[in-house]
């Protein structure tokens, strides 16, 4: 036992760039990958983390002083920098309990499939980080590994069921049959969108709106490019900070570079996990033959929809404006502005492209991201420092439109972290009521006795 603990502590002390290849290699071997391919996947993931770490250090060094100066000059306190979901994913995968959480999420999916309580076969291993980060943050706050694992397990159950319930939207609006989207960054918006859409349907002005996507598209285009967004945001922050023209331009180009480089480093994460995802899909299909299953894919398969893109391009500048005036907000939107399409994709499908409803619901979702991101930014910052990201040169906190900024994740985090004896039962009762409504009242995706074939 002492030898095992010594080996375990060695990898923990060595940091995520050493630990990640080991964890991913073990997961790959379990799913039947050759050791060379499994190890290469893990090494690719570690390289992605190293790249994210360098970009994050560069970003906080450049924007940190500027944001501080902006606060001093304008009185607007936005000291929690949105560093992007890729950076948060890197922090998640670097956690010492990540292996336990990933296996727990995978086992939950398998058990629910065996019990016929879900039809979603989630092969998108990469996006498990959305469920895992809640457990990581609960564990950090409570120091209780069982509460941490429990939080990720509950996140998984909620996510797989929401994937089942929203699958008709994916099939009917986006035209992708047999696929569900267990990506929390897209699904979470439905927690707000479902009841709010019902309410807006009671108002004739919204229900009968004729303002179309084509009406809005002619005003957008050039400014939707991520490098242009980064440039503009950097220029504005530099101007508000009182920098001279040279420093303003330097900050603009630096922020443009960040928004271009972060997706490239994030792509390394996805490249590293793709062989693991493919092996998991093959393994699962062999074990569940003859079942009516939905293959759970990344929501990236729908964000290219023109209605989604147009809605996102309208929401992005409104998000920046909202951040400046929203009471209690401290989050400075930046890196995750590029992934606003993920946050509005299921909203667009739910409203069937009603643009006015998309904007109203999208802004309510955005407000929740800013508030929840503000509330949890100190914890996220502390975890980032714990896994080796040096933020000591900046007085800023970090946040994101991912992690526990998303309403679904935040509610689970809250239930498991603060007064869990009260919070957990309340959360489970509310979720059980939703389960009963969608399965027994609405009969969404009720599985027939005969297997359905495509």
Short mmCIF file of C-alpha atoms in Angstrom, two decimals:
data_model
loop_
_atom_site.label_atom_id
_atom_site.label_comp_id
_atom_site.label_asym_id
_atom_site.label_seq_id
_atom_site.Cartn_x
_atom_site.Cartn_y
_atom_site.Cartn_z
CA UNK A 1 0.00 0.00 0.00
CA UNK A 2 2.83 2.41 0.84
CA UNK A 3 4.38 1.76 -2.57
CA UNK A 4 1.06 2.49 -4.31
CA UNK A 5 0.58 5.71 -2.35
CA UNK A 6 4.16 6.77 -3.09
CA UNK A 7 3.60 6.25 -6.83
CA UNK A 8 0.28 8.12 -6.64
CA UNK A 9 1.82 11.04 -4.76
CA UNK A 10 4.71 11.14 -7.24
CA UNK A 11 2.35 11.77 -10.16
CA UNK A 12 0.28 14.27 -8.17
CA UNK A 13 3.41 16.23 -7.23
CA UNK A 14 4.72 16.07 -10.81
CA UNK A 15 1.69 18.04 -11.99
CA UNK A 16 -0.92 17.64 -14.71
CA UNK A 17 1.47 17.53 -17.67
CA UNK A 18 2.91 14.30 -16.25
CA UNK A 19 -0.30 12.93 -14.73
CA UNK A 20 -2.53 13.38 -17.79
CA UNK A 21 -0.68 10.91 -20.07
CA UNK A 22 -0.89 8.27 -17.33
CA UNK A 23 -4.63 8.73 -16.69
CA UNK A 24 -5.57 8.80 -20.39
CA UNK A 25 -3.37 5.78 -21.16
CA UNK A 26 -5.17 3.74 -18.50
CA UNK A 27 -8.61 4.80 -19.78
CA UNK A 28 -7.58 3.95 -23.36
CA UNK A 29 -6.34 0.49 -22.38
CA UNK A 30 -9.65 -0.25 -20.63
CA UNK A 31 -11.51 0.49 -23.90
CA UNK A 32 -9.17 -1.71 -25.91
CA UNK A 33 -6.72 0.75 -27.44
CA UNK A 34 -3.14 -0.28 -28.05
CA UNK A 35 -0.80 1.12 -25.44
CA UNK A 36 1.11 3.23 -27.99
CA UNK A 37 -2.07 4.92 -29.24
CA UNK A 38 -3.44 5.40 -25.73
CA UNK A 39 -0.19 6.95 -24.54
CA UNK A 40 -0.04 9.27 -27.56
CA UNK A 41 -3.57 10.46 -26.76
CA UNK A 42 -2.53 11.24 -23.20
CA UNK A 43 0.63 13.03 -24.32
CA UNK A 44 -1.36 15.13 -26.80
CA UNK A 45 -3.70 16.12 -23.98
CA UNK A 46 -0.75 17.13 -21.79
CA UNK A 47 0.68 19.28 -24.61
CA UNK A 48 -2.71 20.97 -24.97
CA UNK A 49 -2.70 21.73 -21.25
CA UNK A 50 0.80 23.20 -21.44
CA UNK A 51 -0.30 25.41 -24.35
CA UNK A 52 -3.43 26.59 -22.52
CA UNK A 53 -1.31 27.39 -19.46
CA UNK A 54 1.07 29.55 -21.51
CA UNK A 55 -1.80 31.43 -23.19
CA UNK A 56 -3.57 31.95 -19.87
CA UNK A 57 -0.40 33.35 -18.32
CA UNK A 58 0.00 35.66 -21.33
CA UNK A 59 -3.63 36.78 -21.13
CA UNK A 60 -3.67 37.57 -17.41
CA UNK A 61 -0.34 39.40 -17.70
CA UNK A 62 -1.69 41.63 -20.48
CA UNK A 63 -5.34 42.17 -19.60
CA UNK A 64 -4.96 42.04 -15.82
CA UNK A 65 -3.25 45.43 -15.37
CA UNK A 66 -5.50 46.96 -18.05
CA UNK A 67 -8.68 45.74 -16.35
CA UNK A 68 -7.42 47.00 -13.00
CA UNK A 69 -6.73 50.43 -14.51
CA UNK A 70 -10.16 50.40 -16.17
CA UNK A 71 -11.79 49.72 -12.79
CA UNK A 72 -9.87 52.59 -11.17
CA UNK A 73 -10.78 55.07 -13.94
CA UNK A 74 -14.42 54.10 -14.57
CA UNK A 75 -15.52 52.58 -11.27
CA UNK A 76 -16.81 49.50 -13.14
CA UNK A 77 -15.57 46.52 -11.16
CA UNK A 78 -15.07 43.67 -13.62
CA UNK A 79 -12.19 41.83 -11.99
CA UNK A 80 -13.12 38.24 -12.90
CA UNK A 81 -11.64 37.61 -16.34
CA UNK A 82 -13.45 35.18 -18.64
CA UNK A 83 -10.53 32.93 -19.61
CA UNK A 84 -12.59 30.57 -21.75
CA UNK A 85 -14.00 27.08 -21.43
CA UNK A 86 -10.80 25.55 -22.82
CA UNK A 87 -8.80 26.89 -19.90
CA UNK A 88 -11.40 25.59 -17.45
CA UNK A 89 -11.33 22.19 -19.16
CA UNK A 90 -7.56 22.16 -18.72
CA UNK A 91 -7.98 22.91 -15.01
CA UNK A 92 -10.57 20.12 -14.75
CA UNK A 93 -8.45 17.48 -16.44
CA UNK A 94 -5.53 18.44 -14.21
CA UNK A 95 -7.48 17.68 -11.01
CA UNK A 96 -6.13 14.83 -8.86
CA UNK A 97 -9.59 13.18 -8.71
CA UNK A 98 -10.37 13.49 -12.44
CA UNK A 99 -9.88 9.76 -13.14
CA UNK A 100 -12.44 8.81 -10.47
CA UNK A 101 -14.95 11.36 -11.79
CA UNK A 102 -14.60 10.31 -15.44
CA UNK A 103 -15.10 6.64 -14.59
CA UNK A 104 -18.07 7.52 -12.36
CA UNK A 105 -19.75 9.45 -15.20
CA UNK A 106 -19.10 6.62 -17.65
CA UNK A 107 -20.47 4.00 -15.25
CA UNK A 108 -23.60 6.10 -14.63
CA UNK A 109 -24.26 6.19 -18.39
CA UNK A 110 -23.81 2.43 -18.69
CA UNK A 111 -26.03 1.68 -15.67
CA UNK A 112 -28.81 3.96 -16.92
CA UNK A 113 -28.62 2.28 -20.32
CA UNK A 114 -28.83 -1.19 -18.77
CA UNK A 115 -31.81 -0.12 -16.65
CA UNK A 116 -33.40 1.53 -19.73
CA UNK A 117 -33.58 4.86 -17.91
CA UNK A 118 -31.80 6.72 -20.71
CA UNK A 119 -31.49 6.33 -24.44
CA UNK A 120 -28.40 8.53 -24.74
CA UNK A 121 -25.11 6.75 -25.31
CA UNK A 122 -22.64 9.53 -24.56
CA UNK A 123 -19.46 8.82 -26.51
CA UNK A 124 -18.28 12.41 -26.29
CA UNK A 125 -15.68 11.70 -23.60
CA UNK A 126 -14.12 15.13 -24.09
CA UNK A 127 -17.19 16.95 -22.81
CA UNK A 128 -17.30 14.89 -19.63
CA UNK A 129 -15.28 17.79 -18.22
CA UNK A 130 -18.49 19.83 -17.92
CA UNK A 131 -19.87 17.28 -15.47
CA UNK A 132 -16.53 16.59 -13.81
CA UNK A 133 -15.72 20.24 -12.95
CA UNK A 134 -18.74 20.38 -10.63
CA UNK A 135 -17.32 17.45 -8.66
CA UNK A 136 -13.87 19.03 -8.67
CA UNK A 137 -15.23 22.29 -7.24
CA UNK A 138 -17.41 20.55 -4.65
CA UNK A 139 -14.41 18.48 -3.53
CA UNK A 140 -12.28 21.63 -3.30
CA UNK A 141 -14.86 23.38 -1.10
CA UNK A 142 -15.91 20.45 1.11
CA UNK A 143 -12.72 18.32 1.10
CA UNK A 144 -15.14 15.38 0.86
CA UNK A 145 -14.45 13.05 -2.07
CA UNK A 146 -17.87 11.37 -1.76
CA UNK A 147 -19.69 14.69 -2.14
CA UNK A 148 -17.44 15.52 -5.09
CA UNK A 149 -18.15 12.23 -6.85
CA UNK A 150 -21.84 12.49 -5.91
CA UNK A 151 -22.09 15.93 -7.52
CA UNK A 152 -20.64 14.67 -10.79
CA UNK A 153 -22.91 11.61 -10.70
CA UNK A 154 -26.01 13.78 -10.25
CA UNK A 155 -24.76 16.07 -13.02
CA UNK A 156 -24.43 13.02 -15.26
CA UNK A 157 -27.94 11.72 -14.55
CA UNK A 158 -29.48 15.16 -15.17
CA UNK A 159 -27.45 15.61 -18.35
CA UNK A 160 -28.37 12.25 -19.86
CA UNK A 161 -32.06 12.72 -19.12
CA UNK A 162 -32.06 16.27 -20.52
CA UNK A 163 -30.39 14.84 -23.62
CA UNK A 164 -33.27 12.39 -24.01
CA UNK A 165 -35.91 15.08 -23.49
CA UNK A 166 -34.31 17.53 -25.92
CA UNK A 167 -33.52 14.97 -28.62
CA UNK A 168 -36.70 15.77 -30.62
CA UNK A 169 -35.45 19.36 -30.94
CA UNK A 170 -32.20 18.10 -32.45
CA UNK A 171 -34.04 15.82 -34.86
CA UNK A 172 -36.90 18.15 -35.84
CA UNK A 173 -35.19 21.55 -36.01
CA UNK A 174 -31.61 20.64 -36.96
CA UNK A 175 -32.56 17.57 -38.99
CA UNK A 176 -30.14 15.14 -37.30
CA UNK A 177 -31.96 11.88 -36.47
CA UNK A 178 -30.67 9.39 -33.92
CA UNK A 179 -28.45 11.95 -32.19
CA UNK A 180 -28.72 13.71 -28.83
CA UNK A 181 -26.47 16.44 -27.43
CA UNK A 182 -25.27 15.73 -23.88
CA UNK A 183 -23.05 18.84 -23.95
CA UNK A 184 -23.82 20.70 -20.74
CA UNK A 185 -22.79 24.04 -22.25
CA UNK A 186 -25.70 23.74 -24.68
CA UNK A 187 -28.19 21.78 -22.57
CA UNK A 188 -27.94 23.96 -19.48
CA UNK A 189 -29.67 26.88 -21.21
CA UNK A 190 -32.84 24.78 -21.42
CA UNK A 191 -33.24 24.95 -17.63
CA UNK A 192 -34.11 28.62 -18.17
CA UNK A 193 -35.42 28.38 -21.74
CA UNK A 194 -38.15 25.77 -21.21
CA UNK A 195 -40.20 27.75 -18.63
CA UNK A 196 -39.37 31.15 -20.16
CA UNK A 197 -40.42 30.03 -23.64
CA UNK A 198 -43.72 28.82 -22.20
CA UNK A 199 -44.24 32.24 -20.60
CA UNK A 200 -43.37 34.17 -23.79
CA UNK A 201 -45.81 32.01 -25.74
CA UNK A 202 -48.57 33.57 -23.64
CA UNK A 203 -47.62 37.02 -25.00
CA UNK A 204 -48.93 37.62 -28.56
CA UNK A 205 -46.15 40.13 -29.38
CA UNK A 206 -43.50 37.42 -29.06
CA UNK A 207 -45.58 34.51 -30.32
CA UNK A 208 -46.52 36.29 -33.57
CA UNK A 209 -43.23 38.09 -34.20
CA UNK A 210 -42.23 38.24 -37.90
CA UNK A 211 -38.70 39.61 -37.40
CA UNK A 212 -36.60 37.06 -39.27
CA UNK A 213 -33.01 35.88 -39.22
CA UNK A 214 -32.49 37.36 -42.70
CA UNK A 215 -33.49 40.78 -41.37
CA UNK A 216 -30.66 40.62 -38.86
CA UNK A 217 -27.96 38.94 -40.96
CA UNK A 218 -27.38 41.93 -43.25
CA UNK A 219 -26.06 43.93 -40.28
CA UNK A 220 -23.55 41.28 -39.18
CA UNK A 221 -20.62 39.43 -40.69
CA UNK A 222 -17.18 41.03 -40.34
CA UNK A 223 -17.52 41.61 -36.58
CA UNK A 224 -18.46 37.99 -35.99
CA UNK A 225 -14.88 36.83 -36.57
CA UNK A 226 -13.17 35.84 -33.30
CA UNK A 227 -9.92 37.69 -34.05
CA UNK A 228 -11.88 40.88 -34.77
CA UNK A 229 -13.84 40.45 -31.53
CA UNK A 230 -10.59 40.06 -29.62
CA UNK A 231 -9.11 43.15 -31.29
CA UNK A 232 -12.16 45.32 -30.56
CA UNK A 233 -12.44 44.16 -26.93
CA UNK A 234 -8.73 44.77 -26.35
CA UNK A 235 -8.94 48.25 -27.87
CA UNK A 236 -11.95 49.16 -25.73
CA UNK A 237 -10.35 47.91 -22.50
CA UNK A 238 -7.13 49.75 -23.32
CA UNK A 239 -9.03 52.97 -24.06
CA UNK A 240 -11.06 52.73 -20.84
CA UNK A 241 -7.84 52.00 -18.92
CA UNK A 242 -6.38 55.31 -20.11
CA UNK A 243 -3.51 53.73 -22.06
CA UNK A 244 -1.67 55.70 -24.75
CA UNK A 245 -2.40 54.83 -28.37
CA UNK A 246 0.59 52.47 -28.70
CA UNK A 247 -0.38 50.48 -25.59
CA UNK A 248 -4.03 50.39 -26.71
CA UNK A 249 -3.03 48.89 -30.07
CA UNK A 250 -0.68 46.38 -28.39
CA UNK A 251 -3.44 45.23 -26.06
CA UNK A 252 -5.86 44.92 -28.98
CA UNK A 253 -3.50 42.70 -30.97
CA UNK A 254 -2.65 40.64 -27.86
CA UNK A 255 -6.31 39.94 -27.15
CA UNK A 256 -6.90 39.09 -30.80
CA UNK A 257 -4.04 36.59 -30.58
CA UNK A 258 -5.54 34.98 -27.49
CA UNK A 259 -8.91 34.37 -29.15
CA UNK A 260 -7.15 32.77 -32.13
CA UNK A 261 -4.72 30.63 -30.11
CA UNK A 262 -7.05 29.27 -27.41
CA UNK A 263 -9.18 27.26 -29.89
CA UNK A 264 -6.00 25.82 -31.44
CA UNK A 265 -4.76 24.58 -28.07
CA UNK A 266 -8.23 23.31 -27.24
CA UNK A 267 -8.19 21.38 -30.51
CA UNK A 268 -5.23 19.42 -29.14
CA UNK A 269 -7.43 18.29 -26.24
CA UNK A 270 -10.08 17.09 -28.65
CA UNK A 271 -7.47 15.41 -30.86
CA UNK A 272 -6.06 13.58 -27.86
CA UNK A 273 -9.44 12.33 -26.69
CA UNK A 274 -10.80 11.35 -30.12
CA UNK A 275 -9.26 7.84 -30.10
CA UNK A 276 -10.66 7.30 -26.59
CA UNK A 277 -14.11 8.49 -27.73
CA UNK A 278 -14.06 6.23 -30.81
CA UNK A 279 -13.04 3.22 -28.73
CA UNK A 280 -15.77 3.97 -26.17
CA UNK A 281 -18.38 4.21 -28.93
CA UNK A 282 -17.34 0.87 -30.45
CA UNK A 283 -17.34 -0.82 -27.02
CA UNK A 284 -20.77 0.55 -26.11
CA UNK A 285 -22.43 -0.42 -29.39
CA UNK A 286 -21.21 -3.99 -28.96
CA UNK A 287 -22.71 -4.14 -25.48
CA UNK A 288 -26.13 -2.63 -26.32
CA UNK A 289 -27.18 -4.18 -29.62
CA UNK A 290 -30.85 -3.96 -30.64
CA UNK A 291 -31.68 -0.96 -28.46
CA UNK A 292 -33.18 2.34 -29.54
CA UNK A 293 -30.24 4.52 -28.63
CA UNK A 294 -29.27 8.09 -29.38
CA UNK A 295 -25.58 8.68 -29.98
CA UNK A 296 -24.53 11.56 -27.73
CA UNK A 297 -22.33 13.96 -29.70
CA UNK A 298 -20.71 17.35 -29.14
CA UNK A 299 -23.11 20.26 -29.70
CA UNK A 300 -20.58 21.52 -32.25
CA UNK A 301 -22.60 19.57 -34.84
CA UNK A 302 -25.42 22.17 -34.64
CA UNK A 303 -23.75 25.52 -33.88
CA UNK A 304 -23.10 26.18 -37.56
CA UNK A 305 -26.84 26.55 -38.15
CA UNK A 306 -27.49 30.06 -39.62
CA UNK A 307 -30.22 30.81 -37.05
CA UNK A 308 -27.83 29.91 -34.23
CA UNK A 309 -24.93 31.96 -35.61
CA UNK A 310 -27.09 35.02 -36.24
CA UNK A 311 -28.67 34.87 -32.79
CA UNK A 312 -25.20 34.53 -31.22
CA UNK A 313 -23.81 37.51 -33.14
CA UNK A 314 -26.66 39.65 -31.79
CA UNK A 315 -26.21 38.34 -28.22
CA UNK A 316 -22.42 38.90 -28.11
CA UNK A 317 -22.36 42.74 -28.09
CA UNK A 318 -25.41 42.78 -25.82
CA UNK A 319 -23.50 40.50 -23.43
CA UNK A 320 -20.64 42.97 -23.21
CA UNK A 321 -23.07 45.84 -22.57
CA UNK A 322 -24.95 43.80 -19.97
CA UNK A 323 -21.73 42.99 -18.12
CA UNK A 324 -21.14 46.71 -17.59
CA UNK A 325 -24.55 47.45 -16.07
CA UNK A 326 -25.73 44.17 -14.49
CA UNK A 327 -25.92 44.66 -10.70
CA UNK A 328 -23.59 42.35 -8.82
CA UNK A 329 -21.64 41.22 -11.90
CA UNK A 330 -17.84 41.09 -11.76
CA UNK A 331 -17.17 38.93 -14.84
CA UNK A 332 -15.43 40.57 -17.78
CA UNK A 333 -16.69 38.64 -20.86
CA UNK A 334 -13.87 37.75 -23.20
CA UNK A 335 -12.67 34.33 -24.34
CA UNK A 336 -16.05 32.58 -24.17
CA UNK A 337 -17.76 35.17 -26.35
CA UNK A 338 -16.60 32.94 -29.21
CA UNK A 339 -18.72 30.04 -27.92
CA UNK A 340 -21.96 31.94 -27.33
CA UNK A 341 -23.45 29.85 -30.21
CA UNK A 342 -23.28 26.81 -27.89
CA UNK A 343 -25.25 28.67 -25.22
CA UNK A 344 -28.05 29.65 -27.61
CA UNK A 345 -28.22 26.61 -29.94
CA UNK A 346 -30.91 24.71 -28.02
CA UNK A 347 -32.78 27.96 -27.33
CA UNK A 348 -33.05 28.54 -31.08
CA UNK A 349 -34.31 24.98 -31.61
CA UNK A 350 -36.86 25.35 -28.81
CA UNK A 351 -38.30 28.59 -30.21
CA UNK A 352 -38.06 27.25 -33.77
CA UNK A 353 -36.03 30.28 -34.78
CA UNK A 354 -38.27 32.99 -33.32
CA UNK A 355 -35.61 35.71 -33.22
CA UNK A 356 -37.19 38.00 -30.62
CA UNK A 357 -37.72 35.07 -28.25
CA UNK A 358 -34.16 33.93 -28.94
CA UNK A 359 -32.79 37.33 -27.91
CA UNK A 360 -34.89 37.63 -24.73
CA UNK A 361 -34.14 34.08 -23.57
CA UNK A 362 -30.51 34.39 -24.63
CA UNK A 363 -30.03 37.52 -22.53
CA UNK A 364 -31.63 35.90 -19.47
CA UNK A 365 -29.27 32.93 -19.94
CA UNK A 366 -26.35 35.35 -20.26
CA UNK A 367 -27.33 37.17 -17.06
CA UNK A 368 -27.33 33.83 -15.21
CA UNK A 369 -23.85 33.05 -16.61
CA UNK A 370 -22.51 36.38 -15.35
CA UNK A 371 -24.06 36.08 -11.89
CA UNK A 372 -23.12 32.43 -11.34
CA UNK A 373 -19.67 33.08 -12.78
CA UNK A 374 -19.18 35.95 -10.36
CA UNK A 375 -20.26 33.84 -7.38
CA UNK A 376 -17.87 30.98 -8.15
CA UNK A 377 -14.87 32.87 -9.57
CA UNK A 378 -12.88 32.88 -6.28
CA UNK A 379 -13.16 29.09 -6.05
CA UNK A 380 -12.25 28.57 -9.70
CA UNK A 381 -9.23 30.86 -9.30
CA UNK A 382 -8.02 28.96 -6.24
CA UNK A 383 -8.34 25.61 -8.07
CA UNK A 384 -6.41 26.96 -11.07
CA UNK A 385 -3.57 28.00 -8.77
CA UNK A 386 -3.65 24.60 -7.09
CA UNK A 387 -3.07 22.75 -10.38
CA UNK A 388 -0.10 24.92 -11.26
CA UNK A 389 -1.42 27.92 -13.21
CA UNK A 390 0.51 30.95 -11.97
CA UNK A 391 -1.85 33.87 -11.38
CA UNK A 392 0.26 35.56 -8.74
CA UNK A 393 1.30 38.36 -11.08
CA UNK A 394 -2.31 39.43 -11.49
CA UNK A 395 -4.82 40.50 -8.88
CA UNK A 396 -7.66 39.36 -11.13
CA UNK A 397 -9.91 36.40 -10.57
CA UNK A 398 -10.72 34.02 -13.42
CA UNK A 399 -14.11 32.86 -14.62
CA UNK A 400 -15.76 31.45 -17.73
CA UNK A 401 -19.13 30.84 -19.33
CA UNK A 402 -18.46 27.17 -18.55
CA UNK A 403 -17.84 25.37 -15.24
CA UNK A 404 -20.36 26.36 -12.55
CA UNK A 405 -21.34 29.55 -14.37
CA UNK A 406 -23.98 27.46 -16.17
CA UNK A 407 -27.23 27.34 -14.23
CA UNK A 408 -27.54 23.54 -14.17
CA UNK A 409 -23.97 23.17 -12.92
CA UNK A 410 -24.31 26.01 -10.43
CA UNK A 411 -27.46 24.56 -8.83
CA UNK A 412 -25.81 21.14 -8.39
CA UNK A 413 -22.66 22.77 -7.01
CA UNK A 414 -24.71 24.82 -4.58
CA UNK A 415 -26.73 21.81 -3.39
CA UNK A 416 -23.64 19.70 -2.68
CA UNK A 417 -21.37 22.43 -1.29
CA UNK A 418 -23.55 24.42 1.11
CA UNK A 419 -25.94 22.71 3.54
CA UNK A 420 -25.94 19.44 1.52
CA UNK A 421 -28.40 17.78 3.94
CA UNK A 422 -30.96 20.36 2.82
CA UNK A 423 -29.78 21.22 -0.68
CA UNK A 424 -29.37 17.69 -2.08
CA UNK A 425 -32.92 16.50 -1.19
CA UNK A 426 -34.45 19.69 -2.64
CA UNK A 427 -32.44 19.27 -5.85
CA UNK A 428 -33.44 15.61 -6.21
CA UNK A 429 -37.13 16.33 -5.57
CA UNK A 430 -37.20 19.05 -8.24
CA UNK A 431 -35.39 16.82 -10.72
CA UNK A 432 -37.70 13.89 -9.96
CA UNK A 433 -40.70 16.13 -10.70
CA UNK A 434 -39.17 17.12 -14.05
CA UNK A 435 -38.47 13.45 -14.81
CA UNK A 436 -42.08 12.54 -14.09
CA UNK A 437 -43.36 15.41 -16.26
CA UNK A 438 -41.27 14.67 -19.34
CA UNK A 439 -41.51 10.86 -19.17
CA UNK A 440 -45.04 10.32 -17.86
CA UNK A 441 -46.94 13.45 -18.89
CA UNK A 442 -45.24 14.50 -22.13
CA UNK A 443 -44.09 10.95 -23.03
CA UNK A 444 -41.00 12.31 -24.75
CA UNK A 445 -38.95 9.57 -26.43
CA UNK A 446 -40.86 6.79 -24.70
CA UNK A 447 -39.09 3.65 -25.87
CA UNK A 448 -41.20 1.03 -27.60
CA UNK A 449 -40.87 -2.69 -27.06
CA UNK A 450 -39.60 -3.18 -30.61
CA UNK A 451 -36.11 -1.89 -31.35
CA UNK A 452 -36.04 1.01 -33.76
CA UNK A 453 -33.63 0.84 -36.65
CA UNK A 454 -32.47 3.70 -38.80
#
